[in-house]
């Protein structure tokens, strides 16, 4: 199995003023182990998508300025997935994808992410909006043995309701949280979450190694 360095280029956002009139959203980010502060609903949606993607193993909000031809622009996120990294700027309109590098000294690609590309994943993102609070509030209470047992049981592709029933007398909330922890790690899959709302009938299957 490939391994990735635990040293990440960006770990905290740079100091920047909140845009005038912008709301403030604060969340605990399980993947990076700290709170994040976001200022637009589009940033919230993209952050949710980053947390849901097992291939993304690190990210940072407002990591750096892009030295563009027309001047400096604050990037919304730095994302590292496997050996690749990029800085993303979220845009309400459709713009070109990759538009350059972060600076003359850092060969990190800069790309625009259109709101429409997130809209096409709206069901998946909405499901993760429901999942992430379980990880934030309950993951520290879940026994790792329960997590391993549920991962083994997922070979048979059970539904969420079946897992909750089979792992009684464990608290149903902790069983559900353990399932979501495995989903967050990429150890199990639930492809239906891309098309259908999360529910008792959602099937979870162990991911192929």
Tab-separated table of C-alpha atoms in Angstrom:
chain	number	residue	atom	x	y	z
A	1	UNK	CA	0.000	0.000	0.000
A	2	UNK	CA	1.321	3.441	-0.892
A	3	UNK	CA	2.193	5.748	1.949
A	4	UNK	CA	2.162	9.524	2.043
A	5	UNK	CA	4.320	11.949	3.965
A	6	UNK	CA	2.773	13.298	7.140
A	7	UNK	CA	4.450	16.665	6.515
A	8	UNK	CA	1.994	18.943	4.729
A	9	UNK	CA	2.783	22.200	2.994
A	10	UNK	CA	-0.149	24.133	4.476
A	11	UNK	CA	-1.670	23.389	7.866
A	12	UNK	CA	-3.373	26.634	8.920
A	13	UNK	CA	-4.981	29.446	6.901
A	14	UNK	CA	-3.149	32.698	6.404
A	15	UNK	CA	-4.455	35.727	8.262
A	16	UNK	CA	-7.085	37.474	6.155
A	17	UNK	CA	-10.062	39.670	6.901
A	18	UNK	CA	-13.550	38.248	6.582
A	19	UNK	CA	-15.191	39.628	3.435
A	20	UNK	CA	-17.507	42.516	4.258
A	21	UNK	CA	-21.029	41.281	4.975
A	22	UNK	CA	-20.046	37.606	4.681
A	23	UNK	CA	-21.448	35.069	7.149
A	24	UNK	CA	-19.165	32.970	9.310
A	25	UNK	CA	-19.347	29.162	9.389
A	26	UNK	CA	-17.285	27.141	11.865
A	27	UNK	CA	-16.893	23.374	11.814
A	28	UNK	CA	-14.646	20.750	13.316
A	29	UNK	CA	-12.803	19.009	10.464
A	30	UNK	CA	-12.163	15.326	11.347
A	31	UNK	CA	-9.704	14.768	8.512
A	32	UNK	CA	-7.283	17.484	9.620
A	33	UNK	CA	-8.108	17.467	13.328
A	34	UNK	CA	-8.960	21.135	13.858
A	35	UNK	CA	-11.700	23.701	13.413
A	36	UNK	CA	-12.166	25.463	10.084
A	37	UNK	CA	-13.769	28.845	9.487
A	38	UNK	CA	-15.510	29.424	6.169
A	39	UNK	CA	-17.304	32.437	4.732
A	40	UNK	CA	-19.568	31.272	1.899
A	41	UNK	CA	-22.051	28.425	1.397
A	42	UNK	CA	-19.990	27.335	-1.610
A	43	UNK	CA	-16.923	26.955	0.601
A	44	UNK	CA	-18.987	24.885	3.024
A	45	UNK	CA	-20.136	22.579	0.222
A	46	UNK	CA	-16.612	22.142	-1.114
A	47	UNK	CA	-15.233	21.513	2.382
A	48	UNK	CA	-17.870	18.798	2.869
A	49	UNK	CA	-16.785	17.203	-0.402
A	50	UNK	CA	-13.135	17.214	0.688
A	51	UNK	CA	-14.000	15.520	3.983
A	52	UNK	CA	-16.009	12.861	2.119
A	53	UNK	CA	-13.209	11.886	-0.294
A	54	UNK	CA	-10.851	9.178	1.046
A	55	UNK	CA	-8.259	10.053	-1.611
A	56	UNK	CA	-7.957	13.539	-0.136
A	57	UNK	CA	-5.739	13.127	2.892
A	58	UNK	CA	-5.015	16.773	3.657
A	59	UNK	CA	-6.304	20.235	2.837
A	60	UNK	CA	-6.230	23.785	4.164
A	61	UNK	CA	-8.632	26.675	3.751
A	62	UNK	CA	-7.284	30.032	2.512
A	63	UNK	CA	-3.710	28.687	2.285
A	64	UNK	CA	-1.967	31.265	0.103
A	65	UNK	CA	-2.272	34.031	-2.453
A	66	UNK	CA	-2.067	33.260	-6.155
A	67	UNK	CA	0.302	35.590	-7.951
A	68	UNK	CA	-1.884	35.993	-11.026
A	69	UNK	CA	-1.143	38.313	-13.939
A	70	UNK	CA	-3.865	40.706	-12.808
A	71	UNK	CA	-2.662	40.715	-9.211
A	72	UNK	CA	-2.818	38.649	-6.037
A	73	UNK	CA	-5.881	36.559	-5.312
A	74	UNK	CA	-6.532	34.532	-2.172
A	75	UNK	CA	-7.124	30.866	-2.973
A	76	UNK	CA	-9.990	29.096	-1.214
A	77	UNK	CA	-8.353	25.715	-0.551
A	78	UNK	CA	-5.120	23.810	-0.900
A	79	UNK	CA	-5.822	20.120	-1.489
A	80	UNK	CA	-3.473	17.126	-1.404
A	81	UNK	CA	-4.704	13.847	-2.859
A	82	UNK	CA	-2.065	11.150	-3.081
A	83	UNK	CA	1.119	12.715	-4.455
A	84	UNK	CA	-0.765	15.536	-6.157
A	85	UNK	CA	-1.580	18.935	-4.730
A	86	UNK	CA	-3.446	21.942	-6.048
A	87	UNK	CA	-4.918	25.236	-4.942
A	88	UNK	CA	-8.588	25.783	-5.741
A	89	UNK	CA	-10.588	28.945	-6.275
A	90	UNK	CA	-14.343	28.531	-6.061
A	91	UNK	CA	-16.384	30.377	-8.679
A	92	UNK	CA	-20.114	30.869	-9.143
A	93	UNK	CA	-19.712	30.999	-12.916
A	94	UNK	CA	-18.041	28.611	-15.331
A	95	UNK	CA	-14.355	29.351	-15.850
A	96	UNK	CA	-11.380	27.446	-17.236
A	97	UNK	CA	-10.034	24.619	-15.090
A	98	UNK	CA	-6.292	24.886	-14.464
A	99	UNK	CA	-5.214	28.496	-14.849
A	100	UNK	CA	-1.602	28.542	-13.767
A	101	UNK	CA	0.773	27.878	-10.915
A	102	UNK	CA	0.651	29.340	-7.431
A	103	UNK	CA	3.842	31.378	-7.832
A	104	UNK	CA	7.152	31.420	-9.625
A	105	UNK	CA	8.729	29.485	-6.765
A	106	UNK	CA	5.938	26.960	-6.102
A	107	UNK	CA	4.861	24.735	-8.969
A	108	UNK	CA	1.437	24.042	-7.488
A	109	UNK	CA	-1.416	24.097	-9.954
A	110	UNK	CA	-4.194	26.630	-9.475
A	111	UNK	CA	-7.644	25.731	-10.758
A	112	UNK	CA	-11.138	27.117	-10.676
A	113	UNK	CA	-13.933	24.937	-9.312
A	114	UNK	CA	-17.333	25.969	-10.682
A	115	UNK	CA	-20.401	25.899	-8.454
A	116	UNK	CA	-22.122	23.776	-11.086
A	117	UNK	CA	-19.660	20.941	-10.560
A	118	UNK	CA	-20.704	20.815	-6.910
A	119	UNK	CA	-24.383	21.001	-7.806
A	120	UNK	CA	-23.999	17.750	-9.738
A	121	UNK	CA	-22.877	16.095	-6.492
A	122	UNK	CA	-25.555	17.649	-4.338
A	123	UNK	CA	-27.063	14.378	-3.049
A	124	UNK	CA	-23.652	13.057	-1.996
A	125	UNK	CA	-22.766	16.353	-0.284
A	126	UNK	CA	-26.139	16.541	1.472
A	127	UNK	CA	-25.609	13.022	2.821
A	128	UNK	CA	-22.218	13.997	4.178
A	129	UNK	CA	-23.703	17.087	5.797
A	130	UNK	CA	-25.667	14.565	7.876
A	131	UNK	CA	-22.723	12.205	8.432
A	132	UNK	CA	-20.028	14.607	9.593
A	133	UNK	CA	-21.701	15.590	12.905
A	134	UNK	CA	-21.555	11.919	13.960
A	135	UNK	CA	-17.788	11.936	13.441
A	136	UNK	CA	-17.373	15.250	15.212
A	137	UNK	CA	-19.458	14.385	18.277
A	138	UNK	CA	-19.116	10.636	18.708
A	139	UNK	CA	-15.963	9.230	17.075
A	140	UNK	CA	-13.924	9.518	20.279
A	141	UNK	CA	-16.504	7.340	22.053
A	142	UNK	CA	-16.331	4.466	19.563
A	143	UNK	CA	-14.286	1.399	20.450
A	144	UNK	CA	-11.878	0.440	17.662
A	145	UNK	CA	-12.857	-3.203	18.095
A	146	UNK	CA	-16.415	-2.294	17.118
A	147	UNK	CA	-15.054	-0.557	14.032
A	148	UNK	CA	-13.079	-3.671	13.012
A	149	UNK	CA	-16.061	-5.960	13.596
A	150	UNK	CA	-18.307	-3.792	11.448
A	151	UNK	CA	-15.700	-3.695	8.698
A	152	UNK	CA	-15.618	-7.514	8.653
A	153	UNK	CA	-19.415	-7.675	8.618
A	154	UNK	CA	-19.577	-5.313	5.643
A	155	UNK	CA	-18.195	-8.060	3.384
A	156	UNK	CA	-21.789	-9.323	3.222
A	157	UNK	CA	-23.023	-5.875	2.091
A	158	UNK	CA	-25.505	-5.257	4.908
A	159	UNK	CA	-27.841	-2.292	5.163
A	160	UNK	CA	-27.436	0.328	7.845
A	161	UNK	CA	-30.498	-1.063	9.624
A	162	UNK	CA	-29.019	-4.574	9.610
A	163	UNK	CA	-25.758	-3.356	11.114
A	164	UNK	CA	-27.591	-1.437	13.812
A	165	UNK	CA	-29.590	-4.567	14.655
A	166	UNK	CA	-26.713	-7.056	14.450
A	167	UNK	CA	-24.445	-5.049	16.723
A	168	UNK	CA	-26.845	-4.639	19.610
A	169	UNK	CA	-26.527	-4.100	22.553
A	170	UNK	CA	-24.072	-1.425	21.404
A	171	UNK	CA	-25.666	1.998	21.372
A	172	UNK	CA	-27.241	2.548	17.959
A	173	UNK	CA	-25.616	5.976	17.629
A	174	UNK	CA	-22.159	4.493	18.209
A	175	UNK	CA	-22.781	1.703	15.700
A	176	UNK	CA	-23.852	4.288	13.140
A	177	UNK	CA	-20.815	6.406	13.946
A	178	UNK	CA	-18.493	3.414	13.498
A	179	UNK	CA	-20.031	2.799	10.054
A	180	UNK	CA	-19.440	6.425	9.112
A	181	UNK	CA	-15.870	6.300	10.418
A	182	UNK	CA	-15.154	3.412	8.060
A	183	UNK	CA	-16.821	5.261	5.195
A	184	UNK	CA	-14.729	8.345	5.973
A	185	UNK	CA	-11.536	6.249	5.925
A	186	UNK	CA	-12.479	4.600	2.634
A	187	UNK	CA	-12.583	1.139	4.234
A	188	UNK	CA	-16.211	0.630	3.183
A	189	UNK	CA	-18.291	2.070	0.356
A	190	UNK	CA	-21.892	3.159	-0.131
A	191	UNK	CA	-22.320	4.040	-3.788
A	192	UNK	CA	-26.044	4.681	-3.363
A	193	UNK	CA	-25.252	7.825	-1.378
A	194	UNK	CA	-24.414	9.524	-4.671
A	195	UNK	CA	-28.017	9.194	-5.824
A	196	UNK	CA	-30.247	8.571	-2.799
A	197	UNK	CA	-30.616	10.039	0.683
A	198	UNK	CA	-28.950	8.186	3.535
A	199	UNK	CA	-31.399	5.890	5.295
A	200	UNK	CA	-31.919	2.511	6.989
A	201	UNK	CA	-31.817	0.760	3.610
A	202	UNK	CA	-28.448	2.193	2.552
A	203	UNK	CA	-26.066	-0.675	1.726
A	204	UNK	CA	-22.468	-0.586	2.938
A	205	UNK	CA	-19.886	-2.844	1.332
A	206	UNK	CA	-16.269	-3.451	2.260
A	207	UNK	CA	-13.972	-1.675	-0.168
A	208	UNK	CA	-11.595	-3.765	-2.264
A	209	UNK	CA	-7.962	-3.376	-1.190
